[in-house]
Amino acid sequence: MCGIVGYVGREGCVEVLMDGLAHLEYRGYDSAGLALQKNGAIEQIRKVGPLASLTKEVAERNGHLSSLRAGIGHTRWATHGKPSEANAHPHLGGGSRVAVVHNGIVENFSELKEGLEERGRVFRSETDTEVIAHLLEERVEAGEGLREAVASTLQRLEGSFAIATVCADDPDVIVAARKQSPLVVGLGEGENFLASALQALLDRTRKFLFVENGEIAVVTPDGVDLFDAAGNSVERELFEVDWDAEAIELGGFEDYMEKEIHEQPVALRATLADHLDADGNVSLGLSLDLSEVDRVVVAACGTAYHAGILGKSVIERLARVPVEVAVASEYRYSEPVGDENTLVVAISQSGETIDTLAAIEAAREFGGKVVALTNTRGSLVTREADEVLLTKAGPEIGVASTKAFTTQIAVMNLLALELAKSKGTLSEDETRSLGRSLRRAPEKVEETLELLSGAGNPIEEAARIFEDARCALYLGRGEAYPIALEGSLKLKEISYIPAEGYPAGEMKHGPIALVDEFCPVVAVLGEGLIREKTLSNVDQTAARGANVISVAHSDDKEAKRISRVVLPVPEADKLTAPIVATVPLQLLAYRVAKDRGLNADKPRNLAKSVTVE
Ligand code: G6P
């Protein structure tokens, strides 16, 4: 998660870039920087910390920069290398002739870096991005124009990226490209723009071209040319924004639910930023002594309950502390067992759900320590709890919870890491390494959204299977099981199709009787042994005529063999995989509801916050 901008045209380039970055700061604020074309050279300005530091620096140099007409800018969310000036973008090649900004991850950067170092290139940062700058500069030094250099460099990069680059020898030209990560071009008169999101440019233009996966854009003051990976020129229809105020609020999406699904990378980044630094150090800032905790109880309702079930697996796996997960409306009337060493985690997006509040009261009676995990600062649950953990999903308007769920999972992961640290079940190094992986969750979700909107539109294809569906079965094992539960809840909430989430292995003990061609089976395959076992369970449903839809890696041959449709997800580590696997199921439920002509934001009979028993 980073934001990139570019401008080429008239004097005042710096102002345009800084305004654009201000709109993109939500994508990261570990550092920010600019690379400007100036008298046949490149001027690089970078500052650590929020954009305000760069703004101050730019203001101090203003007279000196105001005549410049082309440049690129970046606001960083650190993944490779800590937030520092050396790691801030833009990055320059060794000869400072080429500058690049990048959003995404170059997965094969170590191997590329080794090769570059053997060829005498000296690295100045710890980032994956710097390899792109050196590779580009090598090609430019070999006599290639910037576009050719970008094309040949792209062929060597694995991973996801949107890049923008300028070259000192090519004034008034920006070359940009993308794979998975987002990129739009804004069109003006005698000036043109680019950015990670069109919202960054709405003050300047309402005309846009979307750069598609694998394409290269050459942006000059007089026009924009698009090329595919083979170098062929590509035509693109203009996208003109004519949104009214509500539509601007919806940011071009049809409904809040769709918007909120797409906001998940941002919501995750904001949530993680509060508690996880770029080195992977976790700090929840709790004043409770977690080393004293010998039991955890999670009480929650609806979607939040599913986040609790997943939290149980992660806490038990990493911290070896037993966890009970309770539906809050049951817990309050049970005779709960616990003492002062029981940590009670009340999860509630709204912080107002009456049963969750009552569960806290029940836990208080045995002296349990209560942590509220909520999206709503100042809500009732925060007042009842000893400590508060906030998700930073932002307002969730759609009744069916989406971004609140994935951010709840992220915080439960952080809590598991913090507990593991306190209980000594993981070393500092192990915790940090898991923390660093978790920091990649926003990028991974961004990649997932891209994959799902890509070739063949798998979500639409899967939704068609539901046209004649009478019911649906969602299957998963281990940490894929709560994701199956949540997927089935999304479907029934907004499409009104009866859906059951079930542990894949238990399916033989009842639900398999439902299976026929009108009961689609949605399989969340997961990883390793769990994947193998789930595959064989799902195979049993396929043999009985089920139309299977799998959430699986795009190159999973077995998944393809047993499925009518594969909803592709990228490779992700164990903490991130459940977050990633949630996204296709949200989109699937949304599409099915829309295809049935239903209001996804306001499903019948439901309410966003349930304040009655
Ligand atoms: C309602 C909402 C669900 C939500 C549940 C719990 O049923 O429709 O989306 O998961 O309440 O709400 P809470 O605000 O406590 O997370």
XYZ file of C-alpha atoms and ligand atoms in Angstrom:
629
model
C 0.000 0.000 0.000
C 1.577 3.170 -1.221
C 0.302 6.064 -3.278
C 1.881 7.310 -6.489
C 1.264 10.445 -8.542
C 2.732 11.991 -11.650
C 2.370 15.261 -13.509
C 3.710 16.683 -16.737
C 2.696 19.995 -18.290
C 2.963 23.519 -16.982
C 4.830 25.277 -14.214
C 3.444 24.487 -10.784
C 4.100 20.754 -11.051
C 5.097 20.527 -7.391
C 1.761 21.900 -6.228
C -0.134 19.345 -8.329
C 1.978 16.495 -7.001
C 1.613 17.615 -3.385
C -2.188 17.974 -3.722
C -2.361 14.509 -5.259
C -0.280 13.017 -2.445
C -2.523 14.661 0.138
C -5.462 12.715 -1.343
C -3.421 9.512 -1.271
C -1.975 9.785 2.199
C -4.509 7.216 3.402
C -2.439 4.689 1.439
C 0.627 5.190 3.653
C 2.443 7.805 5.620
C 5.763 6.304 6.626
C 7.547 8.739 4.298
C 6.909 10.811 1.183
C 8.985 12.111 -1.685
C 9.203 13.739 -5.096
C 11.476 13.387 -8.128
C 11.371 16.449 -10.381
C 12.825 17.071 -13.795
C 15.094 20.089 -13.566
C 17.474 21.395 -16.256
C 18.393 17.981 -17.625
C 18.812 16.454 -14.161
C 16.573 14.936 -11.493
C 15.962 16.639 -8.182
C 14.969 14.226 -5.442
C 13.275 15.428 -2.234
C 12.321 12.898 0.447
C 11.198 13.109 4.046
C 10.407 10.506 6.712
C 7.025 10.628 8.439
C 3.679 12.017 7.337
C 3.295 14.194 4.264
C 3.458 17.316 6.430
C 7.269 16.943 6.676
C 7.601 16.949 2.896
C 5.145 19.838 2.627
C 7.324 21.873 4.984
C 10.489 21.049 3.061
C 8.844 21.964 -0.243
C 7.533 25.241 1.189
C 11.038 26.170 2.273
C 12.333 25.626 -1.263
C 9.296 27.038 -3.013
C 10.736 29.788 -5.176
C 13.356 27.384 -6.307
C 10.843 24.687 -7.414
C 7.915 26.686 -8.727
C 9.017 26.748 -12.365
C 9.315 22.956 -12.683
C 6.937 21.198 -15.076
C 7.280 17.435 -14.639
C 7.744 14.965 -11.823
C 6.530 12.011 -9.813
C 5.607 11.625 -6.139
C 5.053 8.892 -3.598
C 3.634 8.312 -0.148
C 4.964 5.138 1.473
C 3.622 2.240 3.501
C 6.805 0.348 4.321
C 7.058 -3.338 3.453
C 10.760 -3.833 2.613
C 12.994 -1.729 4.829
C 12.074 0.520 7.720
C 10.692 4.031 7.272
C 13.825 6.128 6.647
C 14.942 8.751 4.188
C 17.144 6.214 2.383
C 14.168 3.875 1.950
C 11.747 6.637 0.912
C 10.682 6.822 -2.728
C 11.433 8.014 -5.380
C 14.495 5.825 -5.846
C 17.279 6.700 -8.264
C 19.495 4.457 -10.339
C 23.218 4.693 -9.454
C 23.879 7.460 -11.998
C 20.816 9.457 -10.852
C 19.525 9.609 -14.439
C 16.357 7.614 -13.710
C 13.888 7.933 -10.809
C 11.063 5.560 -9.958
C 8.094 5.405 -7.590
C 6.415 2.094 -6.879
C 3.314 0.684 -5.220
C 3.458 -3.069 -4.756
C 5.996 -5.777 -4.060
C 8.807 -7.080 -6.264
C 8.850 -10.667 -5.088
C 12.093 -11.669 -6.813
C 14.002 -8.570 -5.736
C 16.738 -10.436 -3.796
C 17.739 -12.405 -6.859
C 17.635 -9.294 -9.080
C 19.632 -7.315 -6.525
C 22.337 -9.982 -6.414
C 22.711 -9.837 -10.187
C 22.860 -6.036 -10.184
C 25.482 -5.995 -7.426
C 27.586 -8.485 -9.350
C 27.425 -6.041 -12.255
C 28.774 -3.292 -9.986
C 25.570 -1.447 -9.034
C 25.663 0.020 -5.537
C 22.444 -0.004 -3.500
C 21.481 2.863 -1.246
C 18.309 1.460 0.331
C 16.843 -1.778 1.686
C 13.805 -1.571 -0.575
C 12.658 -3.933 -3.283
C 11.918 -0.870 -5.435
C 15.519 0.184 -5.852
C 16.153 -2.812 -8.134
C 13.674 -1.294 -10.606
C 15.622 1.991 -10.685
C 18.926 0.186 -11.352
C 17.430 -2.129 -13.962
C 15.900 0.843 -15.772
C 19.103 2.794 -15.652
C 21.081 -0.143 -17.049
C 18.730 -0.262 -20.036
C 18.867 3.513 -20.549
C 22.670 3.432 -20.391
C 22.561 0.667 -22.999
C 20.823 3.151 -25.303
C 17.147 2.256 -24.852
C 14.502 4.955 -24.612
C 12.588 5.102 -21.319
C 9.560 3.214 -22.689
C 11.693 0.378 -24.041
C 13.639 0.312 -20.772
C 10.400 -0.004 -18.800
C 9.131 -2.748 -21.129
C 12.282 -4.839 -20.801
C 12.491 -4.278 -17.037
C 8.881 -5.344 -16.479
C 9.626 -8.713 -18.010
C 12.078 -9.374 -15.205
C 9.827 -8.394 -12.293
C 7.667 -10.856 -10.387
C 4.973 -9.676 -7.993
C 2.575 -6.783 -8.080
C 3.313 -3.201 -8.934
C 2.304 0.153 -10.276
C 5.336 2.245 -11.187
C 5.981 5.695 -12.579
C 9.366 6.762 -13.799
C 11.163 9.820 -15.173
C 14.523 10.043 -16.904
C 16.822 13.082 -16.910
C 17.481 12.555 -20.627
C 13.773 12.554 -21.557
C 12.288 15.846 -20.298
C 8.512 16.152 -20.119
C 7.867 12.413 -20.255
C 6.616 10.043 -17.556
C 6.443 6.351 -18.276
C 4.189 4.314 -16.016
C 3.090 0.683 -15.869
C 1.098 -1.655 -13.749
C 0.543 -5.280 -12.790
C -2.176 -5.881 -10.150
C -1.654 -2.591 -8.277
C -3.956 0.252 -9.411
C -3.067 3.108 -11.787
C -5.130 5.729 -13.615
C -4.177 8.463 -16.026
C -5.928 11.855 -15.811
C -6.262 13.946 -18.950
C -5.910 17.745 -19.144
C -5.208 20.439 -21.753
C -1.468 20.788 -22.260
C -0.969 18.757 -19.093
C -1.571 15.182 -18.020
C -1.600 13.318 -14.730
C -1.385 9.909 -13.202
C -2.219 8.475 -9.801
C -3.004 5.330 -7.834
C -6.656 6.396 -7.511
C -8.767 8.855 -9.476
C -9.903 10.580 -6.272
C -6.386 12.060 -6.118
C -6.979 13.976 -9.339
C -10.649 14.999 -9.163
C -9.662 18.595 -8.315
C -7.732 18.778 -11.605
C -9.655 16.729 -14.141
C -12.757 14.618 -14.634
C -11.391 12.709 -17.640
C -9.552 9.465 -17.056
C -8.034 6.454 -18.769
C -7.712 3.274 -16.761
C -4.385 1.542 -17.320
C -5.024 -2.194 -17.569
C -2.904 -5.000 -16.188
C 0.414 -5.353 -18.029
C 0.110 -2.060 -19.907
C 2.588 0.800 -20.189
C 1.487 4.450 -20.345
C 3.654 7.169 -21.864
C 2.454 10.506 -20.518
C 3.553 13.838 -22.050
C 1.975 17.339 -21.890
C 0.313 16.743 -25.267
C -1.076 13.267 -24.840
C -1.044 9.785 -23.415
C -0.115 6.625 -25.320
C -0.903 3.177 -24.011
C 0.958 0.020 -25.012
C 0.432 -3.630 -24.200
C 3.240 -5.907 -22.964
C 4.192 -6.789 -26.567
C 4.634 -3.074 -27.364
C 1.464 -2.750 -29.477
C -0.404 0.503 -29.210
C -3.710 0.157 -27.306
C -6.885 2.263 -27.602
C -8.823 2.983 -24.417
C -12.218 4.519 -23.985
C -12.299 7.713 -21.974
C -13.928 7.485 -18.554
C -15.613 10.756 -17.726
C -16.616 11.356 -14.113
C -20.004 13.061 -13.825
C -20.800 12.100 -10.275
C -23.111 14.003 -7.994
C -22.279 14.465 -4.316
C -23.626 11.065 -3.259
C -21.791 9.338 -6.065
C -18.566 11.059 -5.110
C -19.148 9.768 -1.635
C -19.583 6.302 -3.150
C -16.373 6.876 -5.125
C -17.840 5.379 -8.305
C -19.157 2.221 -6.636
C -22.796 1.230 -6.932
C -23.391 0.578 -3.253
C -21.682 0.996 0.081
C -21.118 -2.719 0.381
C -19.181 -2.800 -2.879
C -17.245 0.292 -1.847
C -16.477 -1.119 1.587
C -15.212 -4.400 0.116
C -12.802 -2.370 -2.001
C -11.788 -0.223 0.960
C -10.312 -3.218 2.764
C -6.678 -2.584 1.809
C -6.973 0.931 3.203
C -8.880 -0.190 6.307
C -6.317 -2.891 7.029
C -3.423 -0.547 6.544
C -4.900 2.022 8.901
C -5.691 -0.643 11.503
C -2.258 -2.252 11.374
C -0.408 1.076 11.303
C -1.438 1.793 14.881
C 0.043 -1.376 16.293
C 2.668 -2.809 13.969
C 5.830 -1.064 12.842
C 7.715 -1.693 9.628
C 10.133 -4.083 11.358
C 7.205 -6.245 12.456
C 7.202 -5.148 16.121
C 3.719 -5.463 17.611
C 2.519 -3.096 20.275
C -1.139 -3.062 21.241
C -0.505 -0.646 24.096
C -2.532 -2.720 26.588
C -1.806 -2.062 30.231
C -3.029 -5.553 31.237
C -0.294 -8.038 32.036
C -0.884 -10.631 29.323
C 1.610 -13.069 30.833
C -0.955 -13.649 33.608
C -3.704 -14.669 31.180
C -4.412 -18.403 31.303
C -7.690 -18.484 29.387
C -9.391 -16.338 26.748
C -13.111 -15.983 26.107
C -14.356 -14.262 22.966
C -17.958 -13.045 23.042
C -19.540 -11.589 19.922
C -22.475 -11.755 17.496
C -22.850 -12.303 13.777
C -19.792 -11.560 11.697
C -17.797 -10.545 14.773
C -18.416 -14.043 16.174
C -16.758 -15.503 13.071
C -13.732 -13.264 13.661
C -13.689 -14.758 17.174
C -13.624 -18.355 15.877
C -10.667 -17.519 13.694
C -9.022 -15.709 16.605
C -9.333 -18.878 18.690
C -7.299 -20.892 16.162
C -4.599 -18.266 15.894
C -4.278 -17.642 19.649
C -4.216 -21.351 20.464
C -1.705 -22.048 17.690
C 0.691 -19.207 18.498
C 0.232 -18.499 22.215
C -0.952 -21.946 23.419
C -3.640 -20.347 25.587
C -7.071 -22.071 25.551
C -9.828 -19.998 23.974
C -13.611 -20.315 24.272
C -15.687 -18.531 21.636
C -19.235 -17.732 22.664
C -22.241 -16.307 20.883
C -22.880 -13.334 23.150
C -26.638 -13.938 23.437
C -25.921 -17.446 24.777
C -23.005 -16.483 26.944
C -24.999 -13.923 28.893
C -27.488 -16.592 30.017
C -24.950 -19.343 30.581
C -23.148 -19.804 33.831
C -19.790 -18.652 32.580
C -16.639 -20.086 34.057
C -13.614 -17.877 34.643
C -11.524 -15.870 37.063
C -9.325 -12.786 37.102
C -6.826 -14.483 34.767
C -9.507 -14.890 32.097
C -9.184 -12.377 29.287
C -12.580 -11.607 27.787
C -12.487 -10.155 24.285
C -15.786 -8.565 23.265
C -15.816 -8.009 19.499
C -18.392 -5.595 18.112
C -18.155 -3.411 15.016
C -20.749 -0.983 16.299
C -19.888 -1.311 19.970
C -23.618 -1.106 20.671
C -24.879 -4.693 20.363
C -26.931 -5.366 23.449
C -26.027 -9.036 23.819
C -22.313 -8.333 23.575
C -22.656 -5.662 26.246
C -24.531 -8.116 28.462
C -21.816 -10.747 27.912
C -19.296 -8.267 29.297
C -21.445 -7.849 32.369
C -21.546 -11.637 32.836
C -17.752 -11.809 32.575
C -17.396 -9.026 35.113
C -19.192 -11.201 37.661
C -16.328 -13.695 37.747
C -13.696 -10.950 37.676
C -12.598 -11.371 34.039
C -10.508 -8.643 32.389
C -12.380 -7.226 29.410
C -10.890 -5.950 26.180
C -13.317 -4.432 23.675
C -12.441 -4.835 20.004
C -14.569 -2.341 18.116
C -14.697 -0.061 15.113
C -16.508 2.697 16.966
C -14.548 5.014 19.203
C -16.533 6.084 22.263
C -19.235 3.428 21.782
C -20.871 1.733 24.766
C -18.597 -1.289 24.620
C -15.543 0.949 25.049
C -17.044 2.368 28.216
C -17.763 -1.060 29.706
C -14.345 -2.562 28.959
C -11.031 -2.308 30.824
C -9.134 -1.756 27.593
C -10.007 -0.943 24.007
C -8.580 -2.138 20.712
C -9.839 -0.141 17.758
C -10.159 -1.268 14.192
C -9.711 1.632 11.791
C -12.102 0.419 9.116
C -13.864 3.780 8.944
C -17.664 4.044 8.861
C -19.304 0.840 7.633
C -22.668 1.689 6.093
C -23.592 -1.581 4.349
C -25.557 -3.723 6.791
C -23.585 -6.824 5.823
C -20.243 -6.387 7.515
C -17.163 -6.601 5.265
C -14.215 -4.357 6.077
C -15.008 -4.547 9.798
C -14.538 -8.345 9.624
C -11.136 -8.369 7.941
C -9.836 -5.651 10.260
C -11.154 -7.617 13.272
C -9.143 -10.604 12.018
C -6.062 -8.400 11.701
C -6.386 -7.235 15.323
C -7.043 -10.764 16.600
C -3.799 -11.763 14.851
C -1.978 -8.923 16.603
C -3.461 -9.985 19.925
C -2.284 -13.558 19.304
C 1.233 -12.268 18.579
C 1.259 -10.075 21.687
C 0.022 -12.962 23.845
C 2.598 -15.312 22.325
C 5.313 -12.798 23.130
C 4.135 -12.413 26.740
C 3.727 -16.141 27.261
C 7.136 -16.837 25.695
C 5.741 -19.283 23.122
C 7.348 -17.281 20.309
C 10.713 -15.547 20.354
C 10.975 -11.826 19.587
C 12.436 -12.736 16.200
C 9.599 -15.123 15.357
C 6.989 -12.549 16.395
C 8.686 -9.881 14.295
C 8.885 -12.104 11.270
C 5.138 -12.916 11.533
C 4.448 -9.213 12.085
C 6.330 -8.308 8.919
C 4.286 -10.829 6.931
C 1.061 -9.481 8.383
C 2.037 -5.995 7.233
C 1.678 -7.285 3.692
C -2.020 -8.067 4.185
C -3.218 -4.774 2.609
C -1.136 -5.434 -0.537
C -2.373 -9.004 -0.697
C -5.997 -7.901 -0.515
C -5.339 -5.331 -3.225
C -3.853 -8.098 -5.350
C -6.879 -10.305 -4.663
C -9.294 -7.591 -5.771
C -7.288 -7.218 -8.967
C -7.191 -10.946 -9.652
C -10.938 -11.224 -9.154
C -11.733 -8.395 -11.537
C -9.387 -9.862 -14.134
C -9.732 -12.191 -17.097
C -12.998 -14.094 -17.414
C -14.578 -12.272 -14.486
C -14.724 -15.323 -12.196
C -17.116 -13.673 -9.726
C -19.777 -13.171 -12.411
C -19.268 -16.691 -13.650
C -19.636 -18.097 -10.131
C -22.706 -15.921 -9.469
C -24.410 -17.419 -12.542
C -24.282 -20.821 -10.838
C -26.589 -19.370 -8.182
C -29.315 -18.440 -10.681
C -31.203 -21.658 -9.963
C -29.788 -22.349 -6.527
C -32.125 -23.617 -3.846
C -29.452 -23.519 -1.117
C -25.674 -23.485 -0.799
C -23.017 -25.228 1.233
C -19.784 -23.455 2.242
C -16.993 -25.789 3.335
C -13.604 -25.261 4.963
C -11.350 -26.769 7.576
C -9.106 -25.246 10.219
C -8.690 -21.526 9.686
C -10.641 -21.777 6.439
C -13.719 -22.905 8.401
C -14.665 -19.516 9.950
C -14.142 -18.011 6.513
C -16.647 -20.508 5.098
C -19.063 -19.550 7.903
C -18.671 -15.871 7.110
C -19.066 -16.502 3.367
C -22.321 -18.360 3.932
C -23.602 -15.624 6.261
C -22.871 -12.974 3.606
C -24.820 -14.971 1.018
C -27.904 -15.570 3.152
C -27.945 -12.011 4.532
C -28.118 -10.241 1.217
C -29.344 -12.775 -1.359
C -31.785 -14.670 0.918
C -30.529 -18.024 -0.358
C -30.339 -20.496 2.543
C -26.648 -21.226 3.055
C -24.772 -23.342 5.565
C -21.140 -22.999 6.550
C -19.764 -26.342 7.675
C -16.456 -27.960 8.596
C -15.607 -29.840 5.412
C -14.940 -33.120 7.251
C -18.282 -32.982 9.103
C -20.255 -32.448 5.928
C -20.662 -36.203 5.466
C -22.685 -36.307 8.698
C -25.744 -34.536 7.368
C -25.359 -31.643 4.935
C -24.212 -33.904 2.093
C -27.889 -34.927 1.862
C -28.589 -31.417 0.524
C -26.183 -31.794 -2.348
C -27.441 -31.818 -5.913
C -27.039 -29.557 -8.909
C -29.185 -26.876 -7.249
C -27.021 -26.701 -4.125
C -23.705 -25.107 -5.114
C -20.747 -26.010 -2.920
C -18.290 -23.236 -2.136
C -14.944 -24.589 -0.949
C -12.354 -22.529 0.896
C -9.341 -24.676 0.248
C -6.714 -23.230 2.597
C -3.170 -24.588 2.671
C -1.171 -27.779 3.238
C -2.851 -30.800 4.803
C -6.072 -28.863 5.323
C -6.232 -28.197 1.578
C -5.693 -31.858 0.705
C -8.409 -33.029 3.082
C -10.860 -30.352 2.007
C -10.240 -31.211 -1.626
C -11.176 -34.806 -1.042
C -14.358 -33.824 0.869
C -15.349 -31.470 -1.906
C -14.619 -34.122 -4.491
C -17.288 -36.226 -2.758
C -19.843 -33.480 -3.347
C -18.786 -33.063 -6.992
C -19.333 -36.807 -7.465
C -22.926 -36.219 -6.342
C -23.578 -33.542 -8.908
C -22.629 -30.403 -6.942
C -21.457 -27.378 -8.863
C -18.275 -26.522 -6.996
C -16.803 -23.047 -6.644
C -13.374 -22.962 -4.999
C -11.352 -20.218 -3.420
C -7.840 -21.301 -4.373
C -4.533 -20.156 -5.802
C -4.851 -19.339 -9.466
C -2.482 -22.154 -10.447
C -4.096 -24.825 -8.240
C -4.668 -27.627 -10.761
C -6.568 -29.874 -8.362
C -8.949 -27.045 -7.526
C -9.529 -26.497 -11.227
C -10.205 -30.176 -11.759
C -13.024 -30.378 -9.221
C -14.511 -26.887 -9.669
C -16.842 -25.239 -12.145
C -15.215 -21.936 -11.187
C -12.065 -21.078 -9.253
C -12.071 -17.741 -7.448
C -8.353 -17.015 -7.545
C -6.402 -15.688 -4.573
C -2.663 -14.967 -4.359
C -0.175 -16.882 -2.206
C -0.295 -15.522 1.329
C 1.228 -16.474 4.670
C -0.870 -18.254 7.293
C -1.966 -15.087 9.124
C -2.987 -13.289 5.950
C -4.547 -16.179 4.002
C -7.941 -16.079 5.846
C -8.207 -12.322 5.214
C -7.469 -12.836 1.552
C -9.889 -15.779 1.205
C -12.717 -13.677 2.657
C -12.682 -11.179 -0.202
C -13.950 -13.428 -3.037
C -16.806 -14.670 -0.834
C -17.907 -11.102 -0.077
C -17.850 -10.243 -3.776
C -19.687 -13.431 -4.687
C -22.528 -12.747 -2.231
C -22.701 -9.150 -3.464
C -22.910 -10.229 -7.123
C -25.569 -12.875 -6.426
C -27.703 -10.295 -4.576
C -27.306 -7.740 -7.365
C -28.161 -10.322 -10.030
C -31.391 -10.970 -8.098
C -32.161 -7.255 -8.144
C -31.783 -6.927 -4.368
C -30.561 -3.995 -2.304
C -27.195 -5.207 -1.016
C -26.801 -2.330 1.423
C -30.153 -2.771 3.143
C -31.186 -6.410 3.276
C -34.709 -7.064 4.525
C -35.318 -7.562 8.251
C -31.725 -6.826 9.287
C -30.216 -3.859 11.094
C -26.678 -2.618 11.262
C -26.655 -2.413 14.988
C -28.874 -4.621 17.147
C -29.711 -2.874 20.378
C -32.576 -5.144 21.428
C -32.347 -8.665 22.782
C -25.958 -7.306 13.026
C -25.265 -6.907 11.752
C -24.063 -7.815 11.481
C -23.121 -7.777 12.675
C -23.854 -8.118 13.977
C -22.998 -7.822 15.182
O -26.531 -8.555 12.878
O -26.154 -7.001 10.653
O -23.366 -7.391 10.330
O -22.080 -8.687 12.466
O -25.032 -7.322 14.113
O -22.775 -6.441 15.231
P -21.582 -5.745 15.971
O -21.776 -4.273 15.731
O -21.711 -6.107 17.430
O -20.312 -6.264 15.401
